[in-house]
Coordinates of C-alpha atoms in Angstrom, one line a residue:
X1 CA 0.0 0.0 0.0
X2 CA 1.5 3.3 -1.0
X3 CA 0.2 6.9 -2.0
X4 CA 2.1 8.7 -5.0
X5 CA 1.4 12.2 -6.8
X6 CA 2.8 14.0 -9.3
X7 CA 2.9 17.9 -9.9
X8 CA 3.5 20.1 -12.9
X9 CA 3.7 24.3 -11.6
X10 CA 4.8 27.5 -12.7
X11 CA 6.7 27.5 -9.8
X12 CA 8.8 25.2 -7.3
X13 CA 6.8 22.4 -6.7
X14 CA 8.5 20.5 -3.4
X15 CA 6.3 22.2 -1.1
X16 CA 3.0 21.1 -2.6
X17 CA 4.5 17.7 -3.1
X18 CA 5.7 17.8 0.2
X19 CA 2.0 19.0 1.8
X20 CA 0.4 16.3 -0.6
X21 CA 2.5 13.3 0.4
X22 CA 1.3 14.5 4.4
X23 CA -2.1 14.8 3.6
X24 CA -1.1 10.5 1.7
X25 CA 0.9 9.4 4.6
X26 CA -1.7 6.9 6.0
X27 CA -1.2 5.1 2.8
X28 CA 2.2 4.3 3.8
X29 CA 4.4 5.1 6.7
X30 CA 7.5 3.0 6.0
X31 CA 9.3 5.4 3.4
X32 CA 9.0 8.6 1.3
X33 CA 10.7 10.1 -1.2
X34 CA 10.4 12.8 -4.1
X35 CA 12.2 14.0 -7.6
X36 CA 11.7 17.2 -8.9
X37 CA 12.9 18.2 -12.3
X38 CA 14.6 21.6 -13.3
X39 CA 15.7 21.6 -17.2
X40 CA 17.5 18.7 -17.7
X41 CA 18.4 17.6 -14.2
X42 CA 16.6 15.4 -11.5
X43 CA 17.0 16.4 -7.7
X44 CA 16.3 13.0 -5.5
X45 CA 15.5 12.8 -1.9
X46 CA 14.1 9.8 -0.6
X47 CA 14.8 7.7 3.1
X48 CA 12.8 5.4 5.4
X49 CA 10.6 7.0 7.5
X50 CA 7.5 9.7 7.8
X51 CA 7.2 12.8 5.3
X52 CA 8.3 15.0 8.1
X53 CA 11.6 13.2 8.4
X54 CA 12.9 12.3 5.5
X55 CA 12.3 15.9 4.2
X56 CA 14.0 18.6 6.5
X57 CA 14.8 22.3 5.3
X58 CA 18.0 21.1 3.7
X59 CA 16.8 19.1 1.8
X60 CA 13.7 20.8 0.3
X61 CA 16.3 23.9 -0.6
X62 CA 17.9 21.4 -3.2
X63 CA 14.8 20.1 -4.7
X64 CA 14.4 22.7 -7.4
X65 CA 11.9 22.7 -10.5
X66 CA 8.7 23.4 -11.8
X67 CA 7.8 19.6 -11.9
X68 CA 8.3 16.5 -9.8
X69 CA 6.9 13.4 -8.4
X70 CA 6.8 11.6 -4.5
X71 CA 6.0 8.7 -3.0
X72 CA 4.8 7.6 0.2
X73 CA 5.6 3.2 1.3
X74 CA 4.7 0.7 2.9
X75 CA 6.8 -2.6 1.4
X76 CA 4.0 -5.2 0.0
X77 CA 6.9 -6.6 -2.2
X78 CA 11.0 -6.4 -1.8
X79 CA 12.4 -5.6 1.3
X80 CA 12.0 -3.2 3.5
X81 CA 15.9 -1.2 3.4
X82 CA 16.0 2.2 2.7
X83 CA 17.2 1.5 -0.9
X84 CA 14.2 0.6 -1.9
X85 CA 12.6 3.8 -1.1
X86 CA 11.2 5.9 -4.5
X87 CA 10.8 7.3 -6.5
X88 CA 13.4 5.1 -8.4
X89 CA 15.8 6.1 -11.5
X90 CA 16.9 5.1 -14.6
X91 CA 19.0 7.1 -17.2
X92 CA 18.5 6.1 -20.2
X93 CA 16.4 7.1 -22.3
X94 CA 16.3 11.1 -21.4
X95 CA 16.2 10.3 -17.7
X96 CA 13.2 8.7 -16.4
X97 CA 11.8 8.6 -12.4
X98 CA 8.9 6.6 -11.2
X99 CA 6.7 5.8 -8.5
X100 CA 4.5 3.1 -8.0
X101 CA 1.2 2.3 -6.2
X102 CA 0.2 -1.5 -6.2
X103 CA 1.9 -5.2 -6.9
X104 CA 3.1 -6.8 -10.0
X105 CA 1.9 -10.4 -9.9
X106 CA 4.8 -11.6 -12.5
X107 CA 7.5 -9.6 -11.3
X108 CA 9.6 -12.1 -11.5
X109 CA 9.3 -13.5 -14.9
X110 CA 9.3 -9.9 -15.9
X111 CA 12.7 -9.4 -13.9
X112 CA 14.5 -12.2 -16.0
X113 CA 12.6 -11.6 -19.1
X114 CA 14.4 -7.9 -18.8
X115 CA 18.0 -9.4 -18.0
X116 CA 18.1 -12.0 -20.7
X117 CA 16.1 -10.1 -23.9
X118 CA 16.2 -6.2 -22.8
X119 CA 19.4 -6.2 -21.2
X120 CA 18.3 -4.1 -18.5
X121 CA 19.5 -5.6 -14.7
X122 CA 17.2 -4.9 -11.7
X123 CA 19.1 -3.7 -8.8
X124 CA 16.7 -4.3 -5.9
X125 CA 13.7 -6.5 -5.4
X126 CA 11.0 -4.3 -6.2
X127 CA 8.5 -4.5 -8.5
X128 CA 8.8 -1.1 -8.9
X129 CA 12.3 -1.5 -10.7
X130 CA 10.8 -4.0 -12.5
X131 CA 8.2 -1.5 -13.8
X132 CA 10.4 1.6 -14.4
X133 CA 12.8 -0.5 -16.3
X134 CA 9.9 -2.2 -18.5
X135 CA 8.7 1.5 -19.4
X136 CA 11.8 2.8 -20.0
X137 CA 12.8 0.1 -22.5
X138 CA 9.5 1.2 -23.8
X139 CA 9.8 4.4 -24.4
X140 CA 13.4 4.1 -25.6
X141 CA 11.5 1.4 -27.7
X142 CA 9.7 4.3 -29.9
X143 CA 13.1 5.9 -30.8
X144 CA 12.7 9.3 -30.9
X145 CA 15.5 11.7 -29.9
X146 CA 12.2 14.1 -28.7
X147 CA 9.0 12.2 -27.5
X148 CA 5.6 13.2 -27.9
X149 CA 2.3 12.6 -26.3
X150 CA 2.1 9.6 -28.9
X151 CA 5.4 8.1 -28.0
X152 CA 4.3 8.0 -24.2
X153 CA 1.7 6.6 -24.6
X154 CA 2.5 4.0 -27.0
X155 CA 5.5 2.9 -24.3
X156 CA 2.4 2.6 -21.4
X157 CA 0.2 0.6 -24.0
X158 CA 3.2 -2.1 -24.3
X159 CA 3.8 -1.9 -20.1
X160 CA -0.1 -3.3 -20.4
X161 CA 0.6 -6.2 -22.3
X162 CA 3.6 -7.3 -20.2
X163 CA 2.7 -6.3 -16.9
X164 CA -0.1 -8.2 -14.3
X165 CA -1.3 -6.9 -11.6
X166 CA -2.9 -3.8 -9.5
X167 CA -1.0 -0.5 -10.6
X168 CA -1.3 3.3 -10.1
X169 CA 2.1 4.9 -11.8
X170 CA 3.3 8.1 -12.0
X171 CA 6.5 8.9 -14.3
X172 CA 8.8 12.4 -14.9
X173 CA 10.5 12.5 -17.9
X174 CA 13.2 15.0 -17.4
X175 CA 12.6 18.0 -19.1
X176 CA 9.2 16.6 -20.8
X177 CA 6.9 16.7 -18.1
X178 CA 4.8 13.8 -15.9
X179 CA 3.0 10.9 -17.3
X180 CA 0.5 8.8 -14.9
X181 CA -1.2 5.6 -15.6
X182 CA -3.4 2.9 -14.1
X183 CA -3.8 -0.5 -14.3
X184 CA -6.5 -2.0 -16.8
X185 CA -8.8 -3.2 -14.1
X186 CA -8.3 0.0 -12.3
X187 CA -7.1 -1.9 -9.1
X188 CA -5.5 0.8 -7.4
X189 CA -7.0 4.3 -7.4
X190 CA -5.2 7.2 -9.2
X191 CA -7.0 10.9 -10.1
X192 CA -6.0 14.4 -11.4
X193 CA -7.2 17.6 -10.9
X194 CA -6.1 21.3 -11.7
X195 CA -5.8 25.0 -9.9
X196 CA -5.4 27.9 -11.4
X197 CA -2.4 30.8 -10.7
X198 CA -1.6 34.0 -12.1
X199 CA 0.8 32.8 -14.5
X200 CA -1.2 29.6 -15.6
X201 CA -2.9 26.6 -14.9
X202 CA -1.5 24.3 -12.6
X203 CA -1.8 20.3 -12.6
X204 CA -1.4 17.5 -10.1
X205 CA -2.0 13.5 -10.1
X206 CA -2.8 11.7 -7.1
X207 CA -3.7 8.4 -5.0
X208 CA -7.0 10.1 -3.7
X209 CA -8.7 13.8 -4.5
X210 CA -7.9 14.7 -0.9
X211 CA -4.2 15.6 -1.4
X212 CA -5.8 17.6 -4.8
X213 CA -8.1 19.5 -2.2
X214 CA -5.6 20.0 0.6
X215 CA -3.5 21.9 -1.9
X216 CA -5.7 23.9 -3.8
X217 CA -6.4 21.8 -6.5
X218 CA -9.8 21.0 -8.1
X219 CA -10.9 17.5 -8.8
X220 CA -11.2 17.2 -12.6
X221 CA -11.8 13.5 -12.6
X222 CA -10.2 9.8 -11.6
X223 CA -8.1 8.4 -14.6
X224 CA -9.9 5.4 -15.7
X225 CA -8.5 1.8 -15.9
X226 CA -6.2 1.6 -18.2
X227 CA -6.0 4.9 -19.3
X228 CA -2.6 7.4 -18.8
X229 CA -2.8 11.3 -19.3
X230 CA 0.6 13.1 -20.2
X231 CA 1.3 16.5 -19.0
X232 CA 4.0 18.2 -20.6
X233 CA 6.4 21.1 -18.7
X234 CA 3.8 23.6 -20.7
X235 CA 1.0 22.2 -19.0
X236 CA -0.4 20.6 -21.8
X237 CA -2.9 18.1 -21.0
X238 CA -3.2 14.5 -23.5
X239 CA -5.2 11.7 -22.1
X240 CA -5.7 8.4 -24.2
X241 CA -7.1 5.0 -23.2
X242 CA -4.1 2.2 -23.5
X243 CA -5.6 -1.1 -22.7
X244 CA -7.2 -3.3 -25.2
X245 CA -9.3 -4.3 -22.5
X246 CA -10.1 -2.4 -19.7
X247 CA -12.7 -3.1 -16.8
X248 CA -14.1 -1.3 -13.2
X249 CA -13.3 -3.4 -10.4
X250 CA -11.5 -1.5 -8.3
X251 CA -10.1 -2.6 -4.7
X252 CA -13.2 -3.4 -2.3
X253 CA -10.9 -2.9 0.3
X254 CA -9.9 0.7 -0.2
X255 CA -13.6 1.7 1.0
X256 CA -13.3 -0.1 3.8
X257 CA -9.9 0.7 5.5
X258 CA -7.0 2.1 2.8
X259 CA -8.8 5.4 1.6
X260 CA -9.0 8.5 3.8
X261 CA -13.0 9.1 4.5
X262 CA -13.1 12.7 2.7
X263 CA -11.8 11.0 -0.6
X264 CA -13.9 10.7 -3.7
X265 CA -12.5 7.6 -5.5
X266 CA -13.9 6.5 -8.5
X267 CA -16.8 8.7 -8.3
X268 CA -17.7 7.4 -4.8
X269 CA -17.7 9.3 -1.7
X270 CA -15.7 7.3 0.5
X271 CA -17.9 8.9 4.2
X272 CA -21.5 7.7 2.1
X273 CA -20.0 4.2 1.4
X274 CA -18.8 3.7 5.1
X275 CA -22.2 5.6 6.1
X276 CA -24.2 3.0 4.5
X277 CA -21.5 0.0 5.6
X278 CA -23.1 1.4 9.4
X279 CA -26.9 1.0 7.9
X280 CA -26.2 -2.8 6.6
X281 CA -24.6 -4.0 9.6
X282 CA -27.5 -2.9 11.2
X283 CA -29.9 -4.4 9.3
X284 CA -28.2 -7.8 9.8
X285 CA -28.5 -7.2 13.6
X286 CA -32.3 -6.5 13.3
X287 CA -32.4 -9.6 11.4
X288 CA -30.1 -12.1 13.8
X289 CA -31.3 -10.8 16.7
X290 CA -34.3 -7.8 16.6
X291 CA -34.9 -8.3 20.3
X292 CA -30.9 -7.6 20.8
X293 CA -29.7 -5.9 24.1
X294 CA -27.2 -3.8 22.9
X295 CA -26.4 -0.5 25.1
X296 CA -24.0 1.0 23.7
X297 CA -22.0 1.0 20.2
X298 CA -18.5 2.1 20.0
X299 CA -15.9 2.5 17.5
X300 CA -12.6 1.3 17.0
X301 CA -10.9 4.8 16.1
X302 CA -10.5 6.0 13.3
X303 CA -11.7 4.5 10.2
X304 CA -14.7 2.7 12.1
X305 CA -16.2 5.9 13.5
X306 CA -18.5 6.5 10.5
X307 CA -20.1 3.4 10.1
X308 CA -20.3 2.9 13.6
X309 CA -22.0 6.2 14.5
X310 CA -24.9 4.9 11.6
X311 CA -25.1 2.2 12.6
X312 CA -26.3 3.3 16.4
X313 CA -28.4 5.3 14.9
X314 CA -30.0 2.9 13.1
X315 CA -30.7 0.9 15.9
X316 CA -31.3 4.2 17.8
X317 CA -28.7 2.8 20.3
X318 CA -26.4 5.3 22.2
X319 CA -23.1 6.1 20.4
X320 CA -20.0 6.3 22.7
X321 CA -16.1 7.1 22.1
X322 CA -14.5 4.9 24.7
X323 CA -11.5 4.3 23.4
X324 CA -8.6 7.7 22.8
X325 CA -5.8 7.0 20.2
X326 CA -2.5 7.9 20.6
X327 CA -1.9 9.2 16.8
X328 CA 2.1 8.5 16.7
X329 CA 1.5 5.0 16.8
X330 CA 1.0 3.5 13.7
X331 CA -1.5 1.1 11.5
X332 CA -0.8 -2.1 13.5
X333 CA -2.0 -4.4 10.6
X334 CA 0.6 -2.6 8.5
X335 CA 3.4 -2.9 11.2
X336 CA 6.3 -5.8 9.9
X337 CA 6.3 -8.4 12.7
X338 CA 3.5 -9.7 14.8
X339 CA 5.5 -8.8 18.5
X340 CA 5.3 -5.4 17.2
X341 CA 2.2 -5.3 16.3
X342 CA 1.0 -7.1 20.0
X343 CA 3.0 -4.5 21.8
X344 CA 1.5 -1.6 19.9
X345 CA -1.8 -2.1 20.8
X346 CA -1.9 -1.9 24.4
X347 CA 0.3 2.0 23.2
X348 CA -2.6 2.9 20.9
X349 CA -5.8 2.6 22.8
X350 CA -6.3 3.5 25.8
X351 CA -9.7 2.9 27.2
X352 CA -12.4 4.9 29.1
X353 CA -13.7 2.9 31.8
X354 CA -17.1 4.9 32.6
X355 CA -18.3 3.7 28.6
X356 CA -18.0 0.2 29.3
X357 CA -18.9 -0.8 33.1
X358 CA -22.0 -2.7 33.7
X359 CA -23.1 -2.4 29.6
X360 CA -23.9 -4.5 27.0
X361 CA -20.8 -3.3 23.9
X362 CA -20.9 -4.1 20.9
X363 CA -17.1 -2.8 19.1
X364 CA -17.5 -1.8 15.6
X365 CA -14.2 -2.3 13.9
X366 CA -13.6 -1.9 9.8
X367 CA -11.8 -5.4 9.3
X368 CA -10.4 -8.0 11.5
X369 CA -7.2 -9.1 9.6
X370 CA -4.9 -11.0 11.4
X371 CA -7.3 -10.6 15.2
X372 CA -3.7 -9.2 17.3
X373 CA -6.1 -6.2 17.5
X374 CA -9.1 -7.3 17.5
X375 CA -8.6 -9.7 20.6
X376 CA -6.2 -7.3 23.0
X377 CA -9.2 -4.7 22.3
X378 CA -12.1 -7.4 23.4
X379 CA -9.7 -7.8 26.5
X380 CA -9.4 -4.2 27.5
X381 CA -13.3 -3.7 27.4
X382 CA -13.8 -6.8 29.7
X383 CA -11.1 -5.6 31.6
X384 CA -13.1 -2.1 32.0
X385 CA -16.4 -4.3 33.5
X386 CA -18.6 -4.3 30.2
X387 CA -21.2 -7.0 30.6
X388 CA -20.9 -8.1 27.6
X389 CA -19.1 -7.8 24.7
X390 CA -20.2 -7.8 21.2
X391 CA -18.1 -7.0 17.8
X392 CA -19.1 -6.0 14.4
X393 CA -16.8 -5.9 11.1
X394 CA -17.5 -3.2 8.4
X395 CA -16.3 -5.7 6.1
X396 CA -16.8 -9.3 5.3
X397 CA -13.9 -11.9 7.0
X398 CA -10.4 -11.2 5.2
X399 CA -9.7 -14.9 4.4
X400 CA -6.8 -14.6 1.4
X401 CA -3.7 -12.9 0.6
X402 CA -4.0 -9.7 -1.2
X403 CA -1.4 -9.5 -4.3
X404 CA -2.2 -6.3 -5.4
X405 CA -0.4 -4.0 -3.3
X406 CA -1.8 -4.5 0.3
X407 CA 0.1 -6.5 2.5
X408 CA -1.8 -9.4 3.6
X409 CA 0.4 -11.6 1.9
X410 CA 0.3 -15.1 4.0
X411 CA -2.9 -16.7 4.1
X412 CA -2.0 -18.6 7.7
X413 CA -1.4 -15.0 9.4
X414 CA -5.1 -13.9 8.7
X415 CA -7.0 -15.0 12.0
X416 CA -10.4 -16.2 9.3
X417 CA -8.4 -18.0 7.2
X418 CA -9.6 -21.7 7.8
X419 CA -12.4 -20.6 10.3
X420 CA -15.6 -19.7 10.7
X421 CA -17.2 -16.8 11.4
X422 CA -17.9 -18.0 14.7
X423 CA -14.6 -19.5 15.8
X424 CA -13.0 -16.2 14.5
X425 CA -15.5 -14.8 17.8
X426 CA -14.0 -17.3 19.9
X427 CA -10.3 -16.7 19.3
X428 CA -10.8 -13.0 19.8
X429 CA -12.9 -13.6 22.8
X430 CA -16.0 -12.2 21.7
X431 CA -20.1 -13.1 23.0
X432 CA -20.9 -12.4 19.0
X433 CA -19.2 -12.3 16.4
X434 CA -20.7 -10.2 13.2
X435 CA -19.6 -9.6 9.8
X436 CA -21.1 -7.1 7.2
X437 CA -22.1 -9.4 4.1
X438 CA -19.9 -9.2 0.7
X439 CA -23.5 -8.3 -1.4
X440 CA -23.8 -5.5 1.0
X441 CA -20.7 -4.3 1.3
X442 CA -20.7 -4.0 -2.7
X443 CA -23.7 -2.8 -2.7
X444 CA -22.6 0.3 0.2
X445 CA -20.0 1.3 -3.0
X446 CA -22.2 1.3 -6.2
X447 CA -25.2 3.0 -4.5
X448 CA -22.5 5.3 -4.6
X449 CA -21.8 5.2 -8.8
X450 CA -23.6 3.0 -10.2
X451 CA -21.2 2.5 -13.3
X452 CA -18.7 0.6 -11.0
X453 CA -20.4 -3.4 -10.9
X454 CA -17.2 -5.3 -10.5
X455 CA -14.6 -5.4 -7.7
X456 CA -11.5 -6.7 -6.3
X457 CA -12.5 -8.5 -3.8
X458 CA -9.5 -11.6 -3.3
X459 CA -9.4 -11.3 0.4
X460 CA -12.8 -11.7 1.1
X461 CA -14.0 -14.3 -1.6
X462 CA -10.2 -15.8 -2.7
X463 CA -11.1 -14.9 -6.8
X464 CA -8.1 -12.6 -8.2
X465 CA -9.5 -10.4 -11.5
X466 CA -6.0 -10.5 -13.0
X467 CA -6.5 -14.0 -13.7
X468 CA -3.2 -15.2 -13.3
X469 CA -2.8 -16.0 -9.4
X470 CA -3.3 -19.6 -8.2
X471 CA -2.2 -21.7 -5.4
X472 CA 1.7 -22.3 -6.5
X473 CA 1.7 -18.3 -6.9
X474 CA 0.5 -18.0 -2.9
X475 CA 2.3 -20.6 -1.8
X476 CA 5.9 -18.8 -3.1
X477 CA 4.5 -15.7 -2.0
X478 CA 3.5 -16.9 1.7
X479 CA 7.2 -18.2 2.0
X480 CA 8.5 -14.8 1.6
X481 CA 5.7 -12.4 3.3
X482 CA 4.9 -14.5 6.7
X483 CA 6.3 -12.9 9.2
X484 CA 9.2 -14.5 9.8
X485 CA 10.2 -13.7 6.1
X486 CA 9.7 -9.8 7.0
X487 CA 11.9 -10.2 10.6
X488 CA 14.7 -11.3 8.3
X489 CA 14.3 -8.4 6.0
X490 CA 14.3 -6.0 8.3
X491 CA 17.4 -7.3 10.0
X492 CA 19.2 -7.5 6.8
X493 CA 18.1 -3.7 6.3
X494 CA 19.8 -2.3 9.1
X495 CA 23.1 -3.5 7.3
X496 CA 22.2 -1.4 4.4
X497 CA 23.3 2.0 3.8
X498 CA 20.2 5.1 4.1
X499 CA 19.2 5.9 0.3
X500 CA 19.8 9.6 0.8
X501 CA 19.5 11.9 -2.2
X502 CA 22.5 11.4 -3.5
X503 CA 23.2 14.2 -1.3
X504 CA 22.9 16.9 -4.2
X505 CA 21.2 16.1 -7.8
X506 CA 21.8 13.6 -10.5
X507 CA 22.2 15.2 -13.3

């Protein structure tokens, strides 16, 4: 899961990249980097860690130009060393940078297929690589000393035919301008909007239309699957549809949890889909249990809040915080190893004990993904005296791997895997145990736009739209995403040196 944008200004762009990778940083909390372009040089900064470290006044002096790209990460694929950070580079042809929301699901093959016919070597593990260096042979490809709208998007037509996966991409092409594209099935969000300045009209690309509002920009519209607009260093705008065969089933998953609520993605509004999440998993307590003795609902902060507070109303139940977040602490399903995550819990939430003694609770969570959460929370309101305690999932059980760019990669770490939606209660210590349907779920979404009737939906319902994932592909994929796999990464990244910004420009 990452967040990426891309600016072309009439003026230095590193502070609007830098305020639109902030307003992005819950997409990914592991890395961040940016490259700005001025004439015909790149400046690079990128490092592990948040926005507000990796970027420090030094820094943002040397990233000069009109025109640049960033990238927030959290490692679904590769490793998680600092050398993997993006934006990543390549210098041939003309100078290329790229950033990269989502997973390729034959990275590999592609990896070898570049070594042996394109004679390009990858440096790192990332799929990422593996997609800059499959664009750039491309574009070099099209063989024109200047390239052109045309030659652009003929290189991004060719990435569709080799590549599989969930993609959002965003490419500078130093001295042309920024080129962003997204996957035919339109996995992984990706949108563009405009503002307007004195000295001309300004444009940025983005994971959701919230860093576009944050900084001024207006939302023009999301970029449909398969489709890549081009905007050159004049601000020229070219869009042009480059799949042969391109669908709407975008990432169930991103209403749920990924996507900030005051996003519009695809034409949805993200607070009206996790409104209506509230209103269905009411309506399946009315119809379980209508003479249910619920007395109070309470969210898990954050992302639960809305479809919690809905769903109280609903059942015209009281609605209680009882739970404060400590905000430095990060996503704990996100976090590399599972002791982390268990002792990042207890330093997250903090209950309030008046909201929970002597009642009937029901918790109203977005997702139970692995249950280290989930179970430490059903602890602490016991622990406060509730009577009872119930718990309710926005979403349906998460029971498979995601390969598309969210990292639930081993099937035996997710606490529904292999159970049912009753022993899933009983691990976590729950009196009942309640998750929103997948018809209503989907239905929450396209109420919302009606054009979108397809979704990804592989970790509720195991069935992969890419078509090209099956059990030998999990099975290689489990051995180097369990946890374990991860604890081994990040010991071998402490060896490795910090990907600084090459402490000046590459030229």
């Amino acid at each position: 899961m990452c967040g990426i944008v891309g600016v072309v200004a009439k003026s230095y762009v590193n502070q609007t990249i830098f305020d639109a990778l902030t307003v992005l940083q819950h997409r990914g909390q592991d890395a961040a980097g940016m490259v700005t372009g001025e004439g015909n040089r790149f400046f690079l900064r990128k490092d592990n860690g948040l926005v507000s470290e990796v970027f420090r006044t030094r820094h943002m002096k040397r990233l000069a130009g009109n025109a640049g790209i960033g990238h927030v990460r959290y490692p679904t694929a590769g490793s998680s060393s600092s050398a993997e950070a993006q934006p990543f580079y390549v210098n041939s042809p003309y100078g290329i940078a790229l950033a990269h929301n989502g997973n390729l699901t034959n990275a590999e093959a592609l990896a070898d297929e570049m070594f042996r016919a394109d004679l390009r070597h990858i440096n790192t593990t990332s799929d990422s690589e593996v997609l800059l260096n499959v664009f750039a042979h491309e574009l070099q490809g099209q063989g024109k000393l200047q390239p052109n709208a045309d030659d652009m998007f003929s290189a991004v037509k060719r990435v569709h035919e080799r590549c599989t996966g969930g993609y959002a991409v965003v490419v500078m092409i130093t001295g042309y301008g920024i080129l962003a594209f997204r996957d035919p099935n339109g996995i992984r969000p990706l949108c563009y909007g405009k503002r307007e300045t004195e000295t001309g009209e300004e444009y940025m690309v983005s994971s959701e239309s919230v860093a576009l509002d944050v900084c001024g920009f207006t939302h023009v519209r999301d970029i449909e699957p398969g489709e890549a607009i081009y905007i050159d260093m004049d601000g020229n705008v070219n869009t042009q549809q480059c799949a042969r065969n391109s669908r709407y089933a975008p990432c169930l998953f991103e209403f749920v949890y990924l996507a900030r609520p005051d996003s519009i993605i695809d034409g949805v509004n993200v607070h009206m889909s996790r409104m209506l999440m509230g209103e269905k998993l009411a309506a399946k307590v009315l119809r379980e249990r209508p003479d249910h003795d619920i007395d109070v609902i309470i969210p898990i902060p954050d992302t639960s809040r809305t479809a919690a507070l809905e769903m109280a109303k609903s059942l015209k139940v009281d609605f209680r915080e009882g739970f404060i977040k400590n905000r430095y602490i990060g996503r704990t399903f996100i976090m590399p190893g599972q002791g982390e995550r268990k002792k990042s819990v207890r330093r997250k939430l903090n209950p309030i004990e008046m909201e929970f003694r002597g009642k009937v609770v029901m918790l109203v969570d977005d997702s139970i993904v692995r249950g280290t959460t989930s179970k430490q929370i059903v602890q602490m309101a016991r622990d406060m005296g509730a009577k009872k305690v119930y718990f309710a999932s926005a979403s349906p059980a998460v029971r498979f791997p995601n390969v598309y760019g969210i990292d639930m990669p081993a099937a035996t770490e997710l606490i529904a895997h292999g159970r049912t939606e009753e022993e899933v209660g009983e691990y976590i210590g729950t009196d009942w145990m309640l998750f929103q349907e997948l018809a209503d779920l989907k239905e929450c979404v396209s109420l919302c736009n009606p054009e979108i009737r397809e979704f990804d939906t592989c970790v509720f319902d195991g069935k992969y739209v890419t078509g090209d994932v099956d059990g030998d592909y999990l099975a290689r994929l489990e051995v180097k995403r369990n946890d374990a796999a991860m604890a081994d990464d990040d010991t071998d990244a402490e060896s490795n040196e910090s990907a600084d910004d090459l402490h000046s420009r590459i030229d």
